[in-house]
Tab-separated table of C-alpha atoms in Angstrom:
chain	number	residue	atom	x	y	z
A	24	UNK	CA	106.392	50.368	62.360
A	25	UNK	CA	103.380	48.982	64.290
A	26	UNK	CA	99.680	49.451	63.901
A	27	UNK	CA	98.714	52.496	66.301
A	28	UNK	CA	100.693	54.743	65.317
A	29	UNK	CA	121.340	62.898	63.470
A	30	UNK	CA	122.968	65.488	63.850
A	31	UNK	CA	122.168	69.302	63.442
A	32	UNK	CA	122.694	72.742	64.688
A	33	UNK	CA	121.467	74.010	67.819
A	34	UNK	CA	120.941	76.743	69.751
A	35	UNK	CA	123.403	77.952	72.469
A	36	UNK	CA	123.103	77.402	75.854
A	37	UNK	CA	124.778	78.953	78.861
A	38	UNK	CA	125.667	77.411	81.985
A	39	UNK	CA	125.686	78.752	85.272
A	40	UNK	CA	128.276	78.060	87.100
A	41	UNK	CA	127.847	78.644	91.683
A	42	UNK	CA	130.760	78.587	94.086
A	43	UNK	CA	130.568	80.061	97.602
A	44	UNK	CA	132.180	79.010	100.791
A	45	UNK	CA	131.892	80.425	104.078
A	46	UNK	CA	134.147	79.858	107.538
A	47	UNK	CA	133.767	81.652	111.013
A	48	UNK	CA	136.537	82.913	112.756
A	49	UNK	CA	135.298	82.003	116.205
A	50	UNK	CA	138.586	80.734	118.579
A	51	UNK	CA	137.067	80.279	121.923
A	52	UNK	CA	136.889	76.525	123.377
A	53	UNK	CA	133.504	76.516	123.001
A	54	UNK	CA	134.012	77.094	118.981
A	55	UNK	CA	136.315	74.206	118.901
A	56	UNK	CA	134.031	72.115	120.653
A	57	UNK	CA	131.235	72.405	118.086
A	58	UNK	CA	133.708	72.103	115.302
A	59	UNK	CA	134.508	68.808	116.407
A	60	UNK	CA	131.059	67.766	116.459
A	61	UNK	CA	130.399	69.265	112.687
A	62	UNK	CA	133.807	66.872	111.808
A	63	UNK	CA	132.189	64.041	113.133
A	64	UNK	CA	128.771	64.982	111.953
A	65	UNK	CA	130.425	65.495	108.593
A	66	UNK	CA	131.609	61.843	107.794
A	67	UNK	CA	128.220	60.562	108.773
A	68	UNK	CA	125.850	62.730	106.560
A	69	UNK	CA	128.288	62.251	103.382
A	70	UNK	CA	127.391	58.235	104.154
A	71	UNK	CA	123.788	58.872	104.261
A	72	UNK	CA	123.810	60.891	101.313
A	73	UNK	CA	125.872	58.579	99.121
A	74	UNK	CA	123.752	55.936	99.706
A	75	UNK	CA	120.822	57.568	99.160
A	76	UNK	CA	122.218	58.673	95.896
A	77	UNK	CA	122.828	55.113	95.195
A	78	UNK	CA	119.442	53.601	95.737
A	79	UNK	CA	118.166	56.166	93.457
A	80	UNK	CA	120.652	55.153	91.161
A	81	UNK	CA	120.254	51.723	91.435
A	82	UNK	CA	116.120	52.117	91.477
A	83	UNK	CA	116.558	54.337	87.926
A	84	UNK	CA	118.629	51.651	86.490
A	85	UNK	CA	115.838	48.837	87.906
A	86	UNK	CA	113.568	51.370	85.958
A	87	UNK	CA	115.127	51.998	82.740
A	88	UNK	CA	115.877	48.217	82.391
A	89	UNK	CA	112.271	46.849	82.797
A	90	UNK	CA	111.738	48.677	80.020
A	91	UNK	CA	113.943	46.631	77.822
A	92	UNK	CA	112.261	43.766	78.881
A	93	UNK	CA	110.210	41.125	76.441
A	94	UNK	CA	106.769	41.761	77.710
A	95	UNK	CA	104.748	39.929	75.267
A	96	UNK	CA	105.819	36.388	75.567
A	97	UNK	CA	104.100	33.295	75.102
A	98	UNK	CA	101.041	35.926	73.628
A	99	UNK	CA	99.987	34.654	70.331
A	100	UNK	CA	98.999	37.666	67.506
A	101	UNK	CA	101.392	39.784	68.987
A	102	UNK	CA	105.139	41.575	67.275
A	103	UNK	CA	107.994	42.988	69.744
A	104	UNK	CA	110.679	44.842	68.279
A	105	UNK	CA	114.242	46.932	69.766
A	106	UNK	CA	115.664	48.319	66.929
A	107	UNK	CA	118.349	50.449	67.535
A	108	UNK	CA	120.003	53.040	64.885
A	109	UNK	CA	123.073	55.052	64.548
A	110	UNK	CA	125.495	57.499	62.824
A	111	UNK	CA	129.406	57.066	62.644
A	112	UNK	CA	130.055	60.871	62.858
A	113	UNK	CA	133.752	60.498	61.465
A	114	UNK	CA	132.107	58.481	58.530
A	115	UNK	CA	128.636	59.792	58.253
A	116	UNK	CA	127.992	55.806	57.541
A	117	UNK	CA	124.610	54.753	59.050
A	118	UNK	CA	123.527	51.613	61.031
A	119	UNK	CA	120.198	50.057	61.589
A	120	UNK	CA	120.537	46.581	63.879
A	121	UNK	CA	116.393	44.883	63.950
A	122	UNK	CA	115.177	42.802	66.840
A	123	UNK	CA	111.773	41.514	66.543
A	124	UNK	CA	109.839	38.309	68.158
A	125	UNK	CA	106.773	37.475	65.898
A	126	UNK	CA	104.229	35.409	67.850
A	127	UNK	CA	101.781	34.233	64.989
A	128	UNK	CA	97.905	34.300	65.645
A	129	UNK	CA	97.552	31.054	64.325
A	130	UNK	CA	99.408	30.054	68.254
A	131	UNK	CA	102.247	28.813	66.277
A	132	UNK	CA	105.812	29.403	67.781
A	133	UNK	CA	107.778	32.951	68.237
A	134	UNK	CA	109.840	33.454	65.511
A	135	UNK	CA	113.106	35.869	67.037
A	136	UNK	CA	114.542	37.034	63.717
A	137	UNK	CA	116.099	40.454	62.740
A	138	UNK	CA	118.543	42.010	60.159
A	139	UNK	CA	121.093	44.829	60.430
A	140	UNK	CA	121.942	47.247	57.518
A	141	UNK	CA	124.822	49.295	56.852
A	142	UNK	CA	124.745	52.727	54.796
A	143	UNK	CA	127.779	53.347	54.014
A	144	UNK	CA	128.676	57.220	52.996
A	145	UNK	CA	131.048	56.565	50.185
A	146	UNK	CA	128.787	55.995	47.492
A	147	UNK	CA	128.626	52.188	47.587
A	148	UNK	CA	124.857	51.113	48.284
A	149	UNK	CA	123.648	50.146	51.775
A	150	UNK	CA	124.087	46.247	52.702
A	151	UNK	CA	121.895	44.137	54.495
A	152	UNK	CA	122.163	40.297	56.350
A	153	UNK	CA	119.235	38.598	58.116
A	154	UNK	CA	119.492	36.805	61.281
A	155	UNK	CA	116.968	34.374	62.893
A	156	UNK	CA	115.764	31.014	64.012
A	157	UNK	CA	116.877	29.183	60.643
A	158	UNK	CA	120.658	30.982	60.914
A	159	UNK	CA	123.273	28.120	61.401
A	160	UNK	CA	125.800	29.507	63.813
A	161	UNK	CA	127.842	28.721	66.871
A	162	UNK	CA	126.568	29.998	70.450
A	163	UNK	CA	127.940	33.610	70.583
A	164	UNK	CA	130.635	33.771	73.570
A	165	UNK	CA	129.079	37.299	75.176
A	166	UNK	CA	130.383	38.584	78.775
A	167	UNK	CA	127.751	41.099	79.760
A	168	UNK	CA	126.145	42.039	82.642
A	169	UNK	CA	122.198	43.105	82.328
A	170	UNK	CA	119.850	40.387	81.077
A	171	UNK	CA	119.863	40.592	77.009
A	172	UNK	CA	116.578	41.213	75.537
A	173	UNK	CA	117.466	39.473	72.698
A	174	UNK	CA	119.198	36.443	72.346
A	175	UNK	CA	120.628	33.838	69.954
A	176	UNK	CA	123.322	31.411	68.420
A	177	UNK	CA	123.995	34.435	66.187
A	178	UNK	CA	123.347	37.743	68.231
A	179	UNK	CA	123.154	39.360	71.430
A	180	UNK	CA	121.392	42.275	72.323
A	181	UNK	CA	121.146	43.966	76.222
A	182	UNK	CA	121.033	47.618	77.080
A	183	UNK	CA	124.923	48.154	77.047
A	184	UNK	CA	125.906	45.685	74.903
A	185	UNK	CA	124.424	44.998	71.031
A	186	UNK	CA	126.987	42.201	68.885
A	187	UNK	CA	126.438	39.052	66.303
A	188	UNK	CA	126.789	37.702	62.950
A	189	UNK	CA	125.039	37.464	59.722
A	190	UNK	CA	125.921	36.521	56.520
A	191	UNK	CA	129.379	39.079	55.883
A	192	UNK	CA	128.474	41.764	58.527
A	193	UNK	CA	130.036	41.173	62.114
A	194	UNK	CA	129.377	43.460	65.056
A	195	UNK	CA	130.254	44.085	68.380
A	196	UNK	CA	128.980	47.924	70.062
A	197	UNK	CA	129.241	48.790	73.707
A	198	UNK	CA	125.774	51.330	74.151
A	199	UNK	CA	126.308	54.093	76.422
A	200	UNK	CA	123.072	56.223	77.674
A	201	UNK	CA	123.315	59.837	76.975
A	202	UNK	CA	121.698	60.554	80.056
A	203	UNK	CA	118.237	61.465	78.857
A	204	UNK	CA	115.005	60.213	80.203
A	205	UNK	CA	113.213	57.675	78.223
A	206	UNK	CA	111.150	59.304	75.755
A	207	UNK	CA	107.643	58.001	75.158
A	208	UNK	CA	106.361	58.884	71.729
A	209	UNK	CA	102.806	57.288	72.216
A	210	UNK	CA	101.575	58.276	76.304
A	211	UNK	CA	103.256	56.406	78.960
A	212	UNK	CA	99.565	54.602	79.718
A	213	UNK	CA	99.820	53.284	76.381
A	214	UNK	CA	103.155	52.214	76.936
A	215	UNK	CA	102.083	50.698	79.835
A	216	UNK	CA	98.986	49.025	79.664
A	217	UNK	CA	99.279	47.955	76.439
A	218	UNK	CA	95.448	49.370	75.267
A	219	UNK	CA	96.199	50.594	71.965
A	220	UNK	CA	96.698	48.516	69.312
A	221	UNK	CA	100.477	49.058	69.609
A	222	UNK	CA	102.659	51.798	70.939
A	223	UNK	CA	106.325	52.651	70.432
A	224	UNK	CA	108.996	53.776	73.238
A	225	UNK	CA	112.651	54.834	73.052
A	226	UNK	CA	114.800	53.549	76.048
A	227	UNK	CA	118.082	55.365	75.072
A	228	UNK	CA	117.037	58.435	72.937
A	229	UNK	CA	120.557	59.953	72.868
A	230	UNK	CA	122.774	56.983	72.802
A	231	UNK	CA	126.724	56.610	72.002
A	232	UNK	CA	127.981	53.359	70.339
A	233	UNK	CA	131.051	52.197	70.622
A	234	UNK	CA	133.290	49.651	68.916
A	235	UNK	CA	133.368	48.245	65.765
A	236	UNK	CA	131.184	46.733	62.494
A	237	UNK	CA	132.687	44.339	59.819
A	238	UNK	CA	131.384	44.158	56.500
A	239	UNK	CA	132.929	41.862	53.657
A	240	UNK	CA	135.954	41.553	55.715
A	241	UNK	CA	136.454	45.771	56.161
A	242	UNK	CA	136.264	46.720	59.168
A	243	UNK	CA	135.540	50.118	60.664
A	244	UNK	CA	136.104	51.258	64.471
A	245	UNK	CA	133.017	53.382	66.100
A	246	UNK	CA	133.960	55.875	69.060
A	247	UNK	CA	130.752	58.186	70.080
A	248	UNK	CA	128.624	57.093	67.650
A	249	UNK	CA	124.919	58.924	67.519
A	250	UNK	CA	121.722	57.728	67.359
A	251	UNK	CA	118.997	55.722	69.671
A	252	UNK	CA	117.450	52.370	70.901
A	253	UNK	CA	113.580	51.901	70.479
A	254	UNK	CA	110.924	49.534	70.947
A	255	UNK	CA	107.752	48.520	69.626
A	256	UNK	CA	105.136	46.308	71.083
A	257	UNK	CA	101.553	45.639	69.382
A	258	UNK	CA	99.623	43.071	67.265
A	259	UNK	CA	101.661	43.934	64.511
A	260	UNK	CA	102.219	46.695	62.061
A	261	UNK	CA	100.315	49.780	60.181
A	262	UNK	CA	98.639	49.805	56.772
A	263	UNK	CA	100.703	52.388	56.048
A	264	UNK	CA	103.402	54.617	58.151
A	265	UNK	CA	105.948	56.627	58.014
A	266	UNK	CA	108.865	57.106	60.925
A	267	UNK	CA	111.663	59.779	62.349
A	268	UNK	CA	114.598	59.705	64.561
A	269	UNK	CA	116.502	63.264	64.297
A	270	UNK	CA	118.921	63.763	66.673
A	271	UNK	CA	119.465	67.235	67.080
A	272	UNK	CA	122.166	67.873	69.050
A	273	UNK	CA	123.191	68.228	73.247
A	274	UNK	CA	120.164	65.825	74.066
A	275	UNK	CA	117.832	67.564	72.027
A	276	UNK	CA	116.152	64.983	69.861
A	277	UNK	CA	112.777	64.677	67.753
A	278	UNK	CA	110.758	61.158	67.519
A	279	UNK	CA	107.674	60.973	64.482
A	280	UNK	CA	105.346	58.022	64.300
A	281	UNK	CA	102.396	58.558	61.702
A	282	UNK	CA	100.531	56.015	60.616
A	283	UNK	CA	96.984	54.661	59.439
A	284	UNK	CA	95.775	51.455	61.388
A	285	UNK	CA	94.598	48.339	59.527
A	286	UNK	CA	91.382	47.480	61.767
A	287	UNK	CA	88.589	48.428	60.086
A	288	UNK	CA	86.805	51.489	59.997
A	289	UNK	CA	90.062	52.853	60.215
A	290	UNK	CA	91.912	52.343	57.388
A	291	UNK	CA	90.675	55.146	55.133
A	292	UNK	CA	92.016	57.691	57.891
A	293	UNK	CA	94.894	59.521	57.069
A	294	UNK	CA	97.767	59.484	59.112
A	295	UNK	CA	98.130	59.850	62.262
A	296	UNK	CA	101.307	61.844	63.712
A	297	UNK	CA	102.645	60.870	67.207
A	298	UNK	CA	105.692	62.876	68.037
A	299	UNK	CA	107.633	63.711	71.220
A	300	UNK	CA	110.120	67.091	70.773
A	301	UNK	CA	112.614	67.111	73.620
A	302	UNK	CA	114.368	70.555	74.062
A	303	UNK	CA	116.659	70.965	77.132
A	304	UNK	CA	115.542	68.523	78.965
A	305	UNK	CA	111.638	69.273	78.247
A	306	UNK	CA	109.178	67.411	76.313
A	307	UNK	CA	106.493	68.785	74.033
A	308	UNK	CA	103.420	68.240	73.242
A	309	UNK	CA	102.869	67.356	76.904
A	310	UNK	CA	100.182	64.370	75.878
A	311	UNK	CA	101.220	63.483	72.463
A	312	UNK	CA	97.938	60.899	71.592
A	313	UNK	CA	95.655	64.221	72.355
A	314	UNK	CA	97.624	66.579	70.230
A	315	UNK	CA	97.683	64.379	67.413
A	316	UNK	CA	94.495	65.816	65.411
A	317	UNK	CA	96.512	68.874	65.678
A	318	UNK	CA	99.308	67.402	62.939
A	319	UNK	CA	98.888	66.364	59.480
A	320	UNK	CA	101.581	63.836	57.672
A	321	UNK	CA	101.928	63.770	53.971
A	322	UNK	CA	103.332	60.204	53.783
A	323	UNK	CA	105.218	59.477	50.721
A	324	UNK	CA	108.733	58.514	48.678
A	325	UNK	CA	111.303	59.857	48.490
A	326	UNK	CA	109.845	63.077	50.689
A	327	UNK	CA	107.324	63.394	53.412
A	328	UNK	CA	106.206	66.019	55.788
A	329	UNK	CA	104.678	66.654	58.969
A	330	UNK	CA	102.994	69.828	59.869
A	331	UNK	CA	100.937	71.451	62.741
A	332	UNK	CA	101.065	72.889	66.136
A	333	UNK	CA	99.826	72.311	69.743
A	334	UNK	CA	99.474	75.499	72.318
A	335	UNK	CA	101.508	78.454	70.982
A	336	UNK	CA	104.144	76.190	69.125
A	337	UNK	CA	103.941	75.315	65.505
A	338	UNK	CA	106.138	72.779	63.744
A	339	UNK	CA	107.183	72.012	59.946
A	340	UNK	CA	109.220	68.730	59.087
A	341	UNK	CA	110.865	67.693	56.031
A	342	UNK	CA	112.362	64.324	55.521
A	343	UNK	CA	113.998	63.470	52.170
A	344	UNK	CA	115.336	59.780	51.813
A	345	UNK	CA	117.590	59.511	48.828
A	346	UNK	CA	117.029	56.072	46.977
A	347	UNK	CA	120.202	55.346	46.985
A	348	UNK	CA	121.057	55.325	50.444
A	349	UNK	CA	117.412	53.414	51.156
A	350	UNK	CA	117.063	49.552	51.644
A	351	UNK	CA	113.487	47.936	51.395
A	352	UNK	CA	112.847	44.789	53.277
A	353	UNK	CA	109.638	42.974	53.886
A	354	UNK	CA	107.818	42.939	57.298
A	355	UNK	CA	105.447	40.055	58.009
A	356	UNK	CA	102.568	40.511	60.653
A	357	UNK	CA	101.523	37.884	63.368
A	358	UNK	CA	98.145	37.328	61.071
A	359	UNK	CA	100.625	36.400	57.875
A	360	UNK	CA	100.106	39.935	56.378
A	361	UNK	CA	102.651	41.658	54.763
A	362	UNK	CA	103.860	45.254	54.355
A	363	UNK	CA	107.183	46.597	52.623
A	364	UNK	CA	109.858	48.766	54.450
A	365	UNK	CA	111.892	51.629	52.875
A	366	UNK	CA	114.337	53.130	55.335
A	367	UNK	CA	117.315	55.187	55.400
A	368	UNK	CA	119.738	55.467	57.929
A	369	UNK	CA	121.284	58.547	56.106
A	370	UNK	CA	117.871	60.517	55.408
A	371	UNK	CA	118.081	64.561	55.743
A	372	UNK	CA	115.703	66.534	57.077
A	373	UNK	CA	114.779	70.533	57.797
A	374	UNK	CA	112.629	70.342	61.142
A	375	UNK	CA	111.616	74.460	62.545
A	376	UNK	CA	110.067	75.316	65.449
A	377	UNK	CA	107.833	79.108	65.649
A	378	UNK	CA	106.798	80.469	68.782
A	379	UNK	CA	103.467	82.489	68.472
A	380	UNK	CA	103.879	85.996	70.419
A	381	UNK	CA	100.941	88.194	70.225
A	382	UNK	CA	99.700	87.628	66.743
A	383	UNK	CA	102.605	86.852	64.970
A	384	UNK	CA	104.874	84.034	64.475
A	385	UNK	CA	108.552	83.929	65.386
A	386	UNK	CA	111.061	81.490	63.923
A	387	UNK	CA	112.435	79.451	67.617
A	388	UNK	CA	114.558	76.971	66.245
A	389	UNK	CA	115.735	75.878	62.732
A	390	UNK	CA	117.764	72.268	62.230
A	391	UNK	CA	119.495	71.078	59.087
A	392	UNK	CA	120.029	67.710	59.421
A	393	UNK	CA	122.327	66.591	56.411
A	394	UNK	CA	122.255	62.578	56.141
A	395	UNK	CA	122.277	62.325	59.672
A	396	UNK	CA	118.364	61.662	60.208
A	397	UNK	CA	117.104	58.314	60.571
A	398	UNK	CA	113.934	57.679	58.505
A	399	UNK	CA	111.607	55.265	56.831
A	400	UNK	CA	108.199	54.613	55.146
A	401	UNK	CA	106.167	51.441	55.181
A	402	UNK	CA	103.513	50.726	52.616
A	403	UNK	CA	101.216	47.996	51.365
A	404	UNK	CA	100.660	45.980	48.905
């Protein structure tokens, strides 16, 4: 996770559902007339209106995929990661598939590299294979149709369409949006502008996969799996930090980046919490970065927590990743720095919400998320 910084219960929810038609019973000539000018009328307006619908289609889509986008190329001192994780829900295996493009600061070139790691649910412990620039491999034969953001002899990686090799693990999974809004964990300035020292975005927050991962030769077939694509783009990673993807059912989902910076002066901070909570269709806090004092993370292994509250909502977070369902790889900065990686794929969690009503606290929500949350904890040397 950079410097600058599921599946659970869930409430119900009703739908309404609004039918009405109307018809006059007029039969004069007259009548008739103007019906045949509402048929004609009709035809034309159901044009107009499709095609409006499809520019703002097409203009979301324009949208959504500009955020996929390398934006940091040719920039030396600079990391840009996608990482995208997952849950087979017939399985409970876990997935983790790594992009990242180091750009050293010494203006040596990018280095495109990456891993994926399975967690599998049976006991056996999680496996991982690298991928990068020193990977033999054949040119990957890929038929897709948005621009990949990622791209190599070995692996392919676009907003519908993540598949490769590495060492025993093959995969191929079709990415289809769940049809939330991109959810922007750090403020959408940062995001944008690129001021802070990094600043973390996910794309596709409620994402299905599709299709299937090989591993040693097994192979297992993935229809609706859960989970989310994210990126990450910065000068490189935190001195320490500590991350959360819980998806909590319908849409609702809950993204946590804490973490303490490595420039100096700020290094003997304590953690920082960034987190976006999106309940039907709503996010809160409404400016993460300025509600952030308002949280404290106790950053640690195997457990961590984030507390605190912002307006009359308070919120408690409990992430447990089990040792044995952990894998801990080694992250390398653009300045040659490293930093170690412990994360789970199959991490639980107990995340509540309170809503405060006069002077007294009520229990909102309450989530149970049994080795369906996505989590991990980077540390330093």
């Amino acid at each position: 996770m950079t410097d600058g910084t599921g599946t659970g219960a869930r409430r119900g929810a009703g739908k309404d559902a609004r039918a009405g038609t109307g018809a006059g019973a007029d039969t004069g000539p007259t009548a008739g007339r103007g019906a045949g000018r509402d048929r004609k009328a009709g035809p034309d307006k159901a044009t107009a209106t499709a095609a409006a619908t499809a520019t703002a289609t097409a203009t979301g889509r324009e949208a959504l995929e500009r955020l996929y986008r390398p934006r940091l190329t040719g920039k030396s001192g600079r990391l840009e990661v996608w990482y995208a994780t997952l849950t087979d829900p017939r399985t409970g295996t876990g997935v983790w598939i790594h992009h990242e493009v180091v750009a050293p600061a010494d203006g040596g070139p990018p280095r495109p590299h990456g891993w994926i790691s399975v967690f599998p649910a049976d006991g056996r412990p999680p496996v991982t294979e690298r991928f990068g620039p020193e990977s033999p491999g054949d040119t990957l034969p890929v038929a897709d149709s948005p621009p990949p953001y990622y791209t190599s002899p070995e692996v392919h990686a676009s907003s519908s369409l993540l598949a490769g090799t590495a060492g025993s693990i093959r995969w191929r999974l079709g990415v289809v949006e769940g049809g939330g809004a991109p959810l922007y964990t750090f403020p959408r300035w940062a995001w944008r502008t690129g001021l802070l020292p990094a600043a973390q975005i996910v794309p596709a927050p409620d994402a299905r996969f599709y299709g299937s991962i090989e591993v040693a030769g097994e192979k297992m077939e993935l229809a609706g799996a859960r989970g989310g694509i994210s990126r990450i783009a910065g000068h490189g990673n935190a001195k320490r930090w500590a991350w959360l993807h819980a998806d909590l059912g319908g849409g609702d989902v809950l993204e946590i980046v804490a973490a303490v910076a490595r420039r100096p002066g700020m290094r003997l901070l304590p953690p920082l919490p960034l987190l976006r909570l999106r309940l039907g269709g709503r996010d809160w806090p409404r400016d993460p970065l300025l509600a952030a004092p308002r949280f404290t993370a106790n950053i640690g292994l195997p457990d961590w927590t984030v507390t605190g509250r912002a307006g009359r909502r308070r919120l408690r977070v409990e992430v447990s990743q089990d040792p044995a369902d952990c894998v801990a790889l080694s992250y390398t900065d653009p300045d040659g720095a490293t930093a170690t990686c412990t994360n789970s794929e199959r991490a639980s969690a107990e995340i509540v919400t309170e809503r405060r009503t006069g002077s007294r606290w009520r229990t909102e929500h309450r989530w149970s998320l049994d080795h369906t949350a996505h989590a991990e904890v980077g540390e330093r040397p």
